[in-house]
Coordinates of C-alpha atoms and ligand atoms in Angstrom, one line a residue:
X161 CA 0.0 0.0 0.0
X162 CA 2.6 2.2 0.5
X163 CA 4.6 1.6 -2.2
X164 CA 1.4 2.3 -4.1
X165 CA 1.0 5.3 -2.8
X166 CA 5.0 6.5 -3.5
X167 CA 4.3 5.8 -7.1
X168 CA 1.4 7.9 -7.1
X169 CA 3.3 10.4 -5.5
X170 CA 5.8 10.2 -7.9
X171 CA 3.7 10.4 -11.1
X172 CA 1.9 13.2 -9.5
X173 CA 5.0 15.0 -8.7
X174 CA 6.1 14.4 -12.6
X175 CA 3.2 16.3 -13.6
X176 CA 3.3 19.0 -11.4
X177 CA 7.2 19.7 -13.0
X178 CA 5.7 19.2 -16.3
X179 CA 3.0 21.7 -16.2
X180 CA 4.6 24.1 -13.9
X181 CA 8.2 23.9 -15.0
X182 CA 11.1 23.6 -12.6
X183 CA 11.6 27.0 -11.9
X184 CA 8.4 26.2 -9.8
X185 CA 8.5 23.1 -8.5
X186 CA 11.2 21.6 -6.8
X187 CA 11.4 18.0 -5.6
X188 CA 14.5 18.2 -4.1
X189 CA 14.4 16.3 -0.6
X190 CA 17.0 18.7 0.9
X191 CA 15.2 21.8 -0.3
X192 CA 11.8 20.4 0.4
X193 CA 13.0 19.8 4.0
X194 CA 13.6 23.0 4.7
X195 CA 10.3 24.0 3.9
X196 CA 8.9 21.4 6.4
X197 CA 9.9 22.3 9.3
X198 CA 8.3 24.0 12.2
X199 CA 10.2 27.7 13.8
X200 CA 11.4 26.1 17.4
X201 CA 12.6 22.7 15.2
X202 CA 9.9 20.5 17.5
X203 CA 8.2 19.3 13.9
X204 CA 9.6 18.1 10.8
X205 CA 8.1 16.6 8.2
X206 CA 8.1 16.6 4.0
X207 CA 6.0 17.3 1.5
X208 CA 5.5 16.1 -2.5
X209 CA 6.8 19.3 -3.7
X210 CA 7.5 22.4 -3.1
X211 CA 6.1 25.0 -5.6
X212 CA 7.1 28.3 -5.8
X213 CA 4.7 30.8 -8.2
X214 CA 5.9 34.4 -9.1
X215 CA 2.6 35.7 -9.9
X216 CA -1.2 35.1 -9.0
X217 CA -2.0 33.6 -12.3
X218 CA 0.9 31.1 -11.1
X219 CA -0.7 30.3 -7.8
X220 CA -4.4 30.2 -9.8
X221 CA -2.7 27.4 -12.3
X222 CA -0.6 25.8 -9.5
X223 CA -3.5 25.5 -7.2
X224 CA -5.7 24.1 -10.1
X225 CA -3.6 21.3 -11.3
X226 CA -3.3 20.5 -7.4
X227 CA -6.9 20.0 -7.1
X228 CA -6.8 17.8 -10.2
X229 CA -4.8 16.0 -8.9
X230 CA -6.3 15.7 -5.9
X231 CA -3.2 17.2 -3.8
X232 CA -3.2 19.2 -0.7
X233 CA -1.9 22.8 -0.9
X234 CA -0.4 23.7 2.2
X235 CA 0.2 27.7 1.9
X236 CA 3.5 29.1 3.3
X237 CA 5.0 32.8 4.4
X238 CA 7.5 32.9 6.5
X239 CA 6.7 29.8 8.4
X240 CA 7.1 31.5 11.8
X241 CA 3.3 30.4 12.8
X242 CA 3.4 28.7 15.9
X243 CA 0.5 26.5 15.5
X244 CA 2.1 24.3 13.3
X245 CA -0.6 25.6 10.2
X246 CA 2.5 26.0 7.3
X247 CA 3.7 22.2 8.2
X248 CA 2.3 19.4 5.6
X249 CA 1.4 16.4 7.5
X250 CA 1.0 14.4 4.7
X251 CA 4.0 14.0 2.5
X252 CA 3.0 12.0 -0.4
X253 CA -0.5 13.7 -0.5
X254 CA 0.5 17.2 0.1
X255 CA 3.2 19.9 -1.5
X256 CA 4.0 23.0 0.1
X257 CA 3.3 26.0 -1.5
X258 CA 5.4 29.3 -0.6
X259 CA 4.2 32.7 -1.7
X260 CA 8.0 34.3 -0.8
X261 CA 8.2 35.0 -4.4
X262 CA 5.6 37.1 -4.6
X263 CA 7.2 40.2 -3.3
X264 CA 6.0 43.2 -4.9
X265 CA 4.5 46.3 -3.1
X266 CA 1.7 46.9 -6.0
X267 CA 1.0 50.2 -5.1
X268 CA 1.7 53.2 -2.0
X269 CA -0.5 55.5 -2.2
X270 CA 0.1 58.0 0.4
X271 CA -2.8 60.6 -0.3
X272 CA -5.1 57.7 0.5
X273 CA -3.5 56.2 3.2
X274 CA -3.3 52.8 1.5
X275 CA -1.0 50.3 0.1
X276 CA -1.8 47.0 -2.3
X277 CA 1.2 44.6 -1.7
X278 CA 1.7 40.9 -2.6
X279 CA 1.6 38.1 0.1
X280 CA 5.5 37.2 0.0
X281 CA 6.7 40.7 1.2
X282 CA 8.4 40.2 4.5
X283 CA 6.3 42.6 7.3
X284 CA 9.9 44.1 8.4
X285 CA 10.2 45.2 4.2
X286 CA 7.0 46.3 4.1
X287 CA 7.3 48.2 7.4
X288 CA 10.2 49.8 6.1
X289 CA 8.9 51.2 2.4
X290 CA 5.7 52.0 4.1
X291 CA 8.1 54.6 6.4
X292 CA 9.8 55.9 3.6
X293 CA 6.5 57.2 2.7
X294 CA 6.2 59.1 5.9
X295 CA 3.8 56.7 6.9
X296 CA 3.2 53.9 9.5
X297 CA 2.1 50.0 9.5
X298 CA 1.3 49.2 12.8
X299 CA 1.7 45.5 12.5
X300 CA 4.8 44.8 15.2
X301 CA 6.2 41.1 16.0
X302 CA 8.8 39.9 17.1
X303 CA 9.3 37.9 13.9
X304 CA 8.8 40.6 11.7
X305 CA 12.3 40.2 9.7
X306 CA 10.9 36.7 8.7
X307 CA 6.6 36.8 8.7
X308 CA 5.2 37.9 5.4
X309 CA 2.5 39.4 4.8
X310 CA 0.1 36.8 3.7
X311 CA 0.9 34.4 7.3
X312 CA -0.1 37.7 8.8
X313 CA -3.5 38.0 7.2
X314 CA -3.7 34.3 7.1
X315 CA -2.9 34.3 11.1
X316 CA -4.6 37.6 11.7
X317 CA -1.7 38.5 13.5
X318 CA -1.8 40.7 16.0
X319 CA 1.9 41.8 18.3
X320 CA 3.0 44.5 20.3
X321 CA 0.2 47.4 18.7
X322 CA -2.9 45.8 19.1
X323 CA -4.4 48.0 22.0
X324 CA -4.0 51.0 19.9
X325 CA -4.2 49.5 16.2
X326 CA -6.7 46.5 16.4
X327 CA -5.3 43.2 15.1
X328 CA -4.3 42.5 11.3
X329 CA -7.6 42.1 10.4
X330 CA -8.7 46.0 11.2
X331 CA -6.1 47.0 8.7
X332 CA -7.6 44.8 5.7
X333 CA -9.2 47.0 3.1
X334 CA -9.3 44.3 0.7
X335 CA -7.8 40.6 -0.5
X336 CA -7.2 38.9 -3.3
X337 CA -7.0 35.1 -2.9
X338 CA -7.1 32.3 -5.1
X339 CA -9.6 30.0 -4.3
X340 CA -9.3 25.5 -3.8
X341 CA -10.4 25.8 -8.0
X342 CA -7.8 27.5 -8.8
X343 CA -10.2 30.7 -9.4
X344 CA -9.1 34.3 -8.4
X345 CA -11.6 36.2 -5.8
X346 CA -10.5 39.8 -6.9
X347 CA -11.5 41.8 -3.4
X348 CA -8.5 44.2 -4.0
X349 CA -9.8 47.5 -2.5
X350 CA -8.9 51.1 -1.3
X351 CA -12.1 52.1 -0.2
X352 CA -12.3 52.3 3.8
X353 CA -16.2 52.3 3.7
X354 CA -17.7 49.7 1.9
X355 CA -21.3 47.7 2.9
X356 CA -21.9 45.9 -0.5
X357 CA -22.9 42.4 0.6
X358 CA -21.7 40.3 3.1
X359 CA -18.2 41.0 3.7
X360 CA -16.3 38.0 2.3
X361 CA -12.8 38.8 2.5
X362 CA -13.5 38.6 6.9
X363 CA -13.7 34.7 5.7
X364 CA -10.2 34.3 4.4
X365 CA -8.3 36.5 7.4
X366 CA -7.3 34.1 10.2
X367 CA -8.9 31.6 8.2
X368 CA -4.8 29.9 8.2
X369 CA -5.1 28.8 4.4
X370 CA -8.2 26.5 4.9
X371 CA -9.9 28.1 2.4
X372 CA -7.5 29.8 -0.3
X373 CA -4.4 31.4 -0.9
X374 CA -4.3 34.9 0.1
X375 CA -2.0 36.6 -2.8
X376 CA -2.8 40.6 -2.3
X377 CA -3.9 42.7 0.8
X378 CA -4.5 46.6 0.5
X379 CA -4.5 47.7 3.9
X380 CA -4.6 51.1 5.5
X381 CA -1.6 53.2 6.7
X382 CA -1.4 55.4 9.2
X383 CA 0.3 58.8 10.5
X384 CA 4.1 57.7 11.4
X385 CA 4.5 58.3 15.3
X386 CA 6.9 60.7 15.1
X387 CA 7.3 61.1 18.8
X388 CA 7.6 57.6 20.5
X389 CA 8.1 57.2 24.5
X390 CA 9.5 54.1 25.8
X391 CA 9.5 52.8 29.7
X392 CA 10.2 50.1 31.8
X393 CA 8.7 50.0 35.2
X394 CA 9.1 47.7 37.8
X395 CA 6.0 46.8 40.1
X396 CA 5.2 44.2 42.8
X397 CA 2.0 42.4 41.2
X398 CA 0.4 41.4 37.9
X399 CA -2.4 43.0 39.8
X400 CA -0.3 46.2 40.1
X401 CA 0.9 45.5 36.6
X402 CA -3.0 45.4 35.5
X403 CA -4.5 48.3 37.7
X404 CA -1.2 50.6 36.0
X405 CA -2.3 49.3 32.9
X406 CA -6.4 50.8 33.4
X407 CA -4.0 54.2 34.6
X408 CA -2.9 54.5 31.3
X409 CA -5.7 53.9 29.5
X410 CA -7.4 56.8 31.1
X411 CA -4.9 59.1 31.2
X412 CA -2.9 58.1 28.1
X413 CA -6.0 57.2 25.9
X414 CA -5.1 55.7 22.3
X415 CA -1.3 57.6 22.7
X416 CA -0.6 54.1 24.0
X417 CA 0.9 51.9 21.4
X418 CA 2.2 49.6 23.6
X419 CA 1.7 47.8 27.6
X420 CA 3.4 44.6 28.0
X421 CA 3.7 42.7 31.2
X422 CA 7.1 40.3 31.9
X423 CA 7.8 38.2 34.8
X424 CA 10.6 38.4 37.8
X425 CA 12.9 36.2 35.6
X426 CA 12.0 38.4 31.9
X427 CA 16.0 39.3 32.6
X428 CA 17.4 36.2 33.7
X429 CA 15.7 34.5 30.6
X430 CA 16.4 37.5 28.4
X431 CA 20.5 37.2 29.5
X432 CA 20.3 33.7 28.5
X433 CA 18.8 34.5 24.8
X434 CA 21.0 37.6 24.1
X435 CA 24.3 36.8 26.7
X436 CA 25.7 40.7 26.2
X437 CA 22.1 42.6 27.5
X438 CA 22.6 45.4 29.1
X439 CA 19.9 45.2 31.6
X440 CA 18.3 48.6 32.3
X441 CA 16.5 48.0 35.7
X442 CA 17.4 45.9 38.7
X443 CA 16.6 41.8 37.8
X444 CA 15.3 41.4 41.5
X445 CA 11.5 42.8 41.1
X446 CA 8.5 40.7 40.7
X447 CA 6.9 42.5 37.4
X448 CA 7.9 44.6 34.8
X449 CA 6.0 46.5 32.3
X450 CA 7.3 48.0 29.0
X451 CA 4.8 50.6 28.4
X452 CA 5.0 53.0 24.8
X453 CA 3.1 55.9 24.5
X454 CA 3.5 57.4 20.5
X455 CA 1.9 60.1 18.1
X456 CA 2.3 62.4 15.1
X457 CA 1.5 66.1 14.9
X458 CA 1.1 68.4 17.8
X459 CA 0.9 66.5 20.9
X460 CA 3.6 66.1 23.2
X461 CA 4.1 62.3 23.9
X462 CA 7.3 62.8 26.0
X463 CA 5.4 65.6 28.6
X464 CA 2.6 63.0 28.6
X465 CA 4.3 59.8 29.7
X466 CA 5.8 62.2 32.1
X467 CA 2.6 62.9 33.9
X468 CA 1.7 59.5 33.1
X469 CA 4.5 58.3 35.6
X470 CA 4.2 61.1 38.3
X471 CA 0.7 59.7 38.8
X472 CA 1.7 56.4 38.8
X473 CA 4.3 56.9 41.3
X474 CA 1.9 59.1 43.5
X475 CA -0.7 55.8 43.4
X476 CA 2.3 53.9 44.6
X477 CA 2.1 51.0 41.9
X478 CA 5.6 51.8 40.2
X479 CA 8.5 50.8 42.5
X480 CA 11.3 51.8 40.3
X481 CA 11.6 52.8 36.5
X482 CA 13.5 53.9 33.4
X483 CA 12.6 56.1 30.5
X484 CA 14.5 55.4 27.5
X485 CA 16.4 58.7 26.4
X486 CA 17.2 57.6 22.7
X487 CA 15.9 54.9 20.1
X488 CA 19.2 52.9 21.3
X489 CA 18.3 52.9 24.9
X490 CA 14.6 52.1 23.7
X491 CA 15.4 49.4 21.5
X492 CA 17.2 47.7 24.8
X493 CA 14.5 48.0 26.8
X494 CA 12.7 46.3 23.7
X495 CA 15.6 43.7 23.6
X496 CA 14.2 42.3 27.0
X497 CA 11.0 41.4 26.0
X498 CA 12.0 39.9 23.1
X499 CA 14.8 37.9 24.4
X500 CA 13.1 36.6 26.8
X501 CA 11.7 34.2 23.7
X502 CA 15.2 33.3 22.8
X503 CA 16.3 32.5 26.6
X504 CA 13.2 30.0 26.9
X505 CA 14.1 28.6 23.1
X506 CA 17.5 27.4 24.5
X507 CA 16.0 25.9 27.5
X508 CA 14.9 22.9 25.2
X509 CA 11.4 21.9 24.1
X510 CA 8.7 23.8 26.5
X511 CA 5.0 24.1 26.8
X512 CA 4.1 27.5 24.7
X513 CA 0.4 28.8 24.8
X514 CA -1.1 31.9 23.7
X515 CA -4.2 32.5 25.4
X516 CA -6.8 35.4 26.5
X517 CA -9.1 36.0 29.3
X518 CA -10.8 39.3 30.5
X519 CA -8.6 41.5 31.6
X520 CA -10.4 42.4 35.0
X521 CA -9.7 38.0 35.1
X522 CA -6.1 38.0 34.3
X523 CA -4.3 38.2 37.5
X524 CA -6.8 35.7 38.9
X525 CA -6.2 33.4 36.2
X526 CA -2.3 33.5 36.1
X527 CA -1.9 32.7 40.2
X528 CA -4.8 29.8 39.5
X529 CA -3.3 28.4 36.4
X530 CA 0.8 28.4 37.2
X531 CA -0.5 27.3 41.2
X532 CA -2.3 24.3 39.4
X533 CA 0.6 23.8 37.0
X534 CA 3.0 23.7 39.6
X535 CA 1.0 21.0 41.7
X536 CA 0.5 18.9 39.0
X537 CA 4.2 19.3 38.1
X538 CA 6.8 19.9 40.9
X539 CA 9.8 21.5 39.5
X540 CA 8.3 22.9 36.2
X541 CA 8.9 26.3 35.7
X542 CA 6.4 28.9 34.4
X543 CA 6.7 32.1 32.6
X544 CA 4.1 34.3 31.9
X545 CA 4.0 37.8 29.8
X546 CA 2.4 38.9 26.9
X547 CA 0.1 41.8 25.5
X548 CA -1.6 42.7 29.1
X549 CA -3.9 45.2 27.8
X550 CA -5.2 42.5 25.6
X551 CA -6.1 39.8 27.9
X552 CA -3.4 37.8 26.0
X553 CA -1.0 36.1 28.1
X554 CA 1.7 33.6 27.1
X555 CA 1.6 31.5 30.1
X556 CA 5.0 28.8 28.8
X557 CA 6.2 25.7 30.9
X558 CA 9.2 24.8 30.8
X559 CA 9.8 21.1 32.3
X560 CA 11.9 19.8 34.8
X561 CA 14.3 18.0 33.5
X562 CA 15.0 15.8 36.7
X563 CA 11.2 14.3 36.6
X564 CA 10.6 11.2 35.6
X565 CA 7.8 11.8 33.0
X566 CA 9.5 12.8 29.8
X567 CA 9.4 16.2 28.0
X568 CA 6.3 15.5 26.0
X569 CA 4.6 14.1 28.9
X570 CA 4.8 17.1 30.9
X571 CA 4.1 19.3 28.3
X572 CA 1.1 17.2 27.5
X573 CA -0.1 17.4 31.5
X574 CA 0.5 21.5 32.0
X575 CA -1.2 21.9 29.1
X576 CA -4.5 19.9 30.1
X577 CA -4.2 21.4 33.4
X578 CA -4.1 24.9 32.1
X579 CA -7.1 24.1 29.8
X580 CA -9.0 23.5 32.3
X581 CA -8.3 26.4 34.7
X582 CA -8.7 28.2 31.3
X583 CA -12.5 26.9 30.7
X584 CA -13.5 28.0 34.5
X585 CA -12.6 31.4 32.9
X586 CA -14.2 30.9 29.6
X587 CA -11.0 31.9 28.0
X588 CA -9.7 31.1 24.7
X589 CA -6.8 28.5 24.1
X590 CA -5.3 31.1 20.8
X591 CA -5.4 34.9 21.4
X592 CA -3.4 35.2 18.5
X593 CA -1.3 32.2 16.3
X594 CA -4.3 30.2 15.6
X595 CA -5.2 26.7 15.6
X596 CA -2.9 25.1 12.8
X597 CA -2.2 21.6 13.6
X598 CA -1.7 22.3 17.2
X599 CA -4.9 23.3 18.6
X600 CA -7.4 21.9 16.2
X601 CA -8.0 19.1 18.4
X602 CA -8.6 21.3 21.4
X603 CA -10.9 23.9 19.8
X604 CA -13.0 20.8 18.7
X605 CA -13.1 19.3 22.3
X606 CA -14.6 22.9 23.5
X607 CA -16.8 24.6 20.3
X608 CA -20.3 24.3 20.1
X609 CA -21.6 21.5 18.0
X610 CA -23.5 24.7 16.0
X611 CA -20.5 26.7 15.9
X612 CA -18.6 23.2 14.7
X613 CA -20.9 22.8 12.0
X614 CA -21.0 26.2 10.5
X615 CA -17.4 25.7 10.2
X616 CA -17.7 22.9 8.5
X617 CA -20.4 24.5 6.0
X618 CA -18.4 27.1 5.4
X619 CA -15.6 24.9 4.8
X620 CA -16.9 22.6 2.6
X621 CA -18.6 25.4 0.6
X622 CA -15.6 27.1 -0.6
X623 CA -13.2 24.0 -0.7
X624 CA -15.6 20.4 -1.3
X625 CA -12.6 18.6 -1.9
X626 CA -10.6 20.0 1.2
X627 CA -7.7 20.5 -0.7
X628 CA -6.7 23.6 0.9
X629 CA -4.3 23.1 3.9
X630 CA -5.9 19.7 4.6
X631 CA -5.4 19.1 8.3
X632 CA -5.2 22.5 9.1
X633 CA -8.0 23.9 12.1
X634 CA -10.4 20.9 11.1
X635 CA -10.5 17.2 10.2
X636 CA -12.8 16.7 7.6
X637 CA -14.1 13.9 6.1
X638 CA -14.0 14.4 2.5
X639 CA -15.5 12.2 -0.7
X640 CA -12.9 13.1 -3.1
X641 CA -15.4 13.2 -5.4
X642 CA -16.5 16.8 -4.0
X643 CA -20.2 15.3 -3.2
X644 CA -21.4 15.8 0.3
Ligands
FAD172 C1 9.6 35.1 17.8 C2 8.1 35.1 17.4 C3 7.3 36.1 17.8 C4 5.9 36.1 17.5 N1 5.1 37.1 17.9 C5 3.8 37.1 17.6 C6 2.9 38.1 18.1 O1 3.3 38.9 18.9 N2 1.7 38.1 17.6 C7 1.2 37.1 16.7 O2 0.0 37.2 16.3 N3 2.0 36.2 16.3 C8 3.3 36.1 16.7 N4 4.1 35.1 16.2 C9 3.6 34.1 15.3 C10 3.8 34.4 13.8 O3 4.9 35.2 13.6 C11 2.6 35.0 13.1 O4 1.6 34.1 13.2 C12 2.8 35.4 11.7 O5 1.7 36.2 11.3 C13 2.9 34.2 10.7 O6 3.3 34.7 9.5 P1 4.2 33.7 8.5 O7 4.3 34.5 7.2 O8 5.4 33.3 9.1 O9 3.1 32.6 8.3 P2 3.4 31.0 8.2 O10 3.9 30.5 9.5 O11 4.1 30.7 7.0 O12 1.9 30.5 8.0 C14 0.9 30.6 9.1 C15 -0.4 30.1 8.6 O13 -0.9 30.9 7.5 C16 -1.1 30.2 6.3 N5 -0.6 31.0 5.2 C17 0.6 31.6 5.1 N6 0.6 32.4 4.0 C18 -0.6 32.3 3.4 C19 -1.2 32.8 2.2 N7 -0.5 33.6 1.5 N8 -2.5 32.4 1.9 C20 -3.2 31.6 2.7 N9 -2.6 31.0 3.9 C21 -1.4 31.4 4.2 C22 -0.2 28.9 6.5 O14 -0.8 27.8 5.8 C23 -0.4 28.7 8.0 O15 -1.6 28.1 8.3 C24 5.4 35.1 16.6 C25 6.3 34.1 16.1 C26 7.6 34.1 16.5 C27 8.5 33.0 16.0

């Protein structure tokens, strides 16, 4: 049976190469490899092919002879999802598809506020020309040198800016996407108001390639921040960490761009991702938060953040602090949150979640979730941060390496322990990467059997044949045929 189904691969990987040429498809193990891998290295896996289209009248042709053929399409950006959603899991059944070669900014058009640019552009890139043009794009991760901008549609991504900014999706003006067929939805638009029909492109953002490949956004741009305000303060509490947070909300309004909360070891773990950190407060409080406060035109951000903190300080939650006095200093104080990824990287394979509750709930819900965690495994370690003013918190476990249950074991246990401090909050198990491979299984366990089968409506409406990211957020059951 197997064998049967390698020679099928193989004659279906022939006519892939035939029809799309071998500037497009490659079936080179080595390179194929390196396409099928997850970000942290915990996954590998291989696909048919890998296929590579310049244009969208590539993708539409690729994508049709796929469907033909009966092949799974599994999209690709810059593969730094973390829900495992760019990985094939089938490798004679599936090829990977990267969009990385569709890198053209269409169109800047800085009288309207809007850009048209092709799913392959890395965010960082587009970030950059975007700024060129005096303007901003709000969309800030820390793997924007690698994400493009279809996984960010695709993920509805949403980072650092949210609280001011809105996730990806708020920044859509328009898509185009080729659909399982192979047929181009032209949505492409630069019109901010819009209410003809149901809005379909909402169907295709976060949707993680389930239901076409996204090969155009316009989105809007914004004012660049020409003023930006940077702090780090050190507080006793998540509590005091969330009641600051409400402070600046009031006083700072939408001039906040960014509030995010780390843990008493954010520097240890940062030290060990970027060894030469300069470390810009004392290690030895028990929360941090990084809090940005930016704008254009005539407002003073630096006189606000200033008032921002004496109140702060007169309310007694800050215990110490530091405002950045240059884009160096600011950058460092940035370093720490974002090494703090790297430090837990090298501590080996860990428990990573992404997940929201109210924020008047958070505090509750981090002493309840890392006291259970720590019951149910003596020894693990947990670290929790994130986007506070979100609700999102990355609550991670890293696992004790004396214990006697293995690695994936204990990552299996904190994470069914967390889900189910999680549910007691009504919380959701992905604020923000999605449900990919990872989660699929434990969205299903939790969603409504209506919600479940509007999914799956909607699912099998635009793709019958479920050849788009097969595996991906559901598992379908699928006559080949296209019949239901
Ligand atoms: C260090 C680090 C920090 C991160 N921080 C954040 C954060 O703060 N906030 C956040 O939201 N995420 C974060 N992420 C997760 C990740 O960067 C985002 O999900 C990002 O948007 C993924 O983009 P990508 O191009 O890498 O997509 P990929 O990983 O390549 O793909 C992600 C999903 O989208 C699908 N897809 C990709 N391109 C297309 C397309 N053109 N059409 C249809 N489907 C497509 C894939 O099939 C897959 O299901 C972080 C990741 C890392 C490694």
């Amino acid at each position: 049976m197997a064998g049967e189904m390698g020679r099928q691969g193989l004659g279906a990987a022939e006519q892939l190469r035939a029809a799309l040429g071998d500037d497009m498809v490659s079936t080179d193990a080595a390179v194929i490899a390196r396409y099928c891998q997850d970000w942290h290295g915990d996954v590998t896996s291989s696909a048919l092919a890998l296929l590579r289209p310049r244009s969208t009248q590539e993708v539409s042709q690729a994508v049709r002879l796929c469907a033909e053929l009966g092949l799974g399409v599994v999209p690709q950006g810059g593969r730094s999802g973390l829900a495992l959603g760019a990985v094939p899991d089938a490798p004679e059944a599936q090829v990977a598809l990267s969009l990385e070669r569709m890198d053209r900014i269409r169109s800047l058009n800085a009288r309207d506020f809007t850009a048209t640019v092709e799913a392959g552009v890395v965010l960082e890139a587009f970030k950059t020309k975007v700024s060129e043009a005096g303007l901003y794009f709000p969309v800030a991760l820390g793997a924007q040198g690698t994400c493009q901008i279809g996984g960010n549609v695709s993920t509805n991504a949403g980072g650092v800016n949210v609280l001011r900014y809105g996730m990806t999706r708020e920044l859509v003006l328009g898509l185009e996407v080729v659909l399982p067929d192979g047929r181009v939805l032209d949505l492409l638009s630069r019109l901010r108001k819009d209410n003809r029909s149901l809005d379909l492109k909402q169907l295709f953002i976060g949707a993680e390639g389930v239901l076409g490949v996204v090969t155009a956004v316009s989105f809007k741009l914004m004012p660049a921040p020409d003023q930006v305000a940077t702090a780090l303060l050190a507080l006793d509490t998540l509590d005091d960490v969330i009641e600051l947070y409400r402070v600046a909300r009031r006083q700072c309004c939408d001039l906040m761009s960014a509030f995010e909360f780390m843990p008493a070891s954010a520097f240890a773990l940062a030290r060990e991702g970027i060894p030469d950190l300069a470390l810009p407060l004392d290690p030895a409080h028990r929360a941090y938060a990084l809090v940005e406060l930016s704008g254009s035109g005539l407002v003073d951000i630096e006189a606000l953040l200033a008032q921002f903190l004496e109140l702060a300080m007169e309310e007694g939650l800050v215990r110490d602090g530091v405002v950045a006095q240059s884009k160096a200093q600011a950058r460092n104080i940035w370093l720490v949150r974002e090494g703090m990824n790297e430090g837990q990287a090298r501590r080996g394979k860990h428990l990573r979640t992404d997940l929201s509750v109210p924020l008047s709930e958070l505090a509750a819900f981090v002493a309840e979730a890392e006291a259970a965690v720590e019951r149910a495994l003596p020894g693990a370690v947990c670290v929790s941060y994130g986007h506070v003013g979100d609700g999102n918190v990355h609550l991670n476990v890293l696992p004790n390496a004396a214990a006697a249950e293995t690695v994936d074991q204990q990552i299996d246990r904190a994470k069914t322990v967390l889900n189910e401090v999680l549910d007691r909050y009504d919380g959701s198990i992905s604020a923000e990467h999605g449900l990919g491979r990872l989660k699929k299984a434990d969205f299903a366990a939790r969603a409504s059997s209506v919600h479940s089968e509007l999914l799956e409506r909607i699912k099998r409406a635009i793709d019958p044949a479920s050849t788009m990211n097969p595996g991906c957020q559901f598992d379908l059951r699928v006559d080949r045929t296209g019949a239901e």
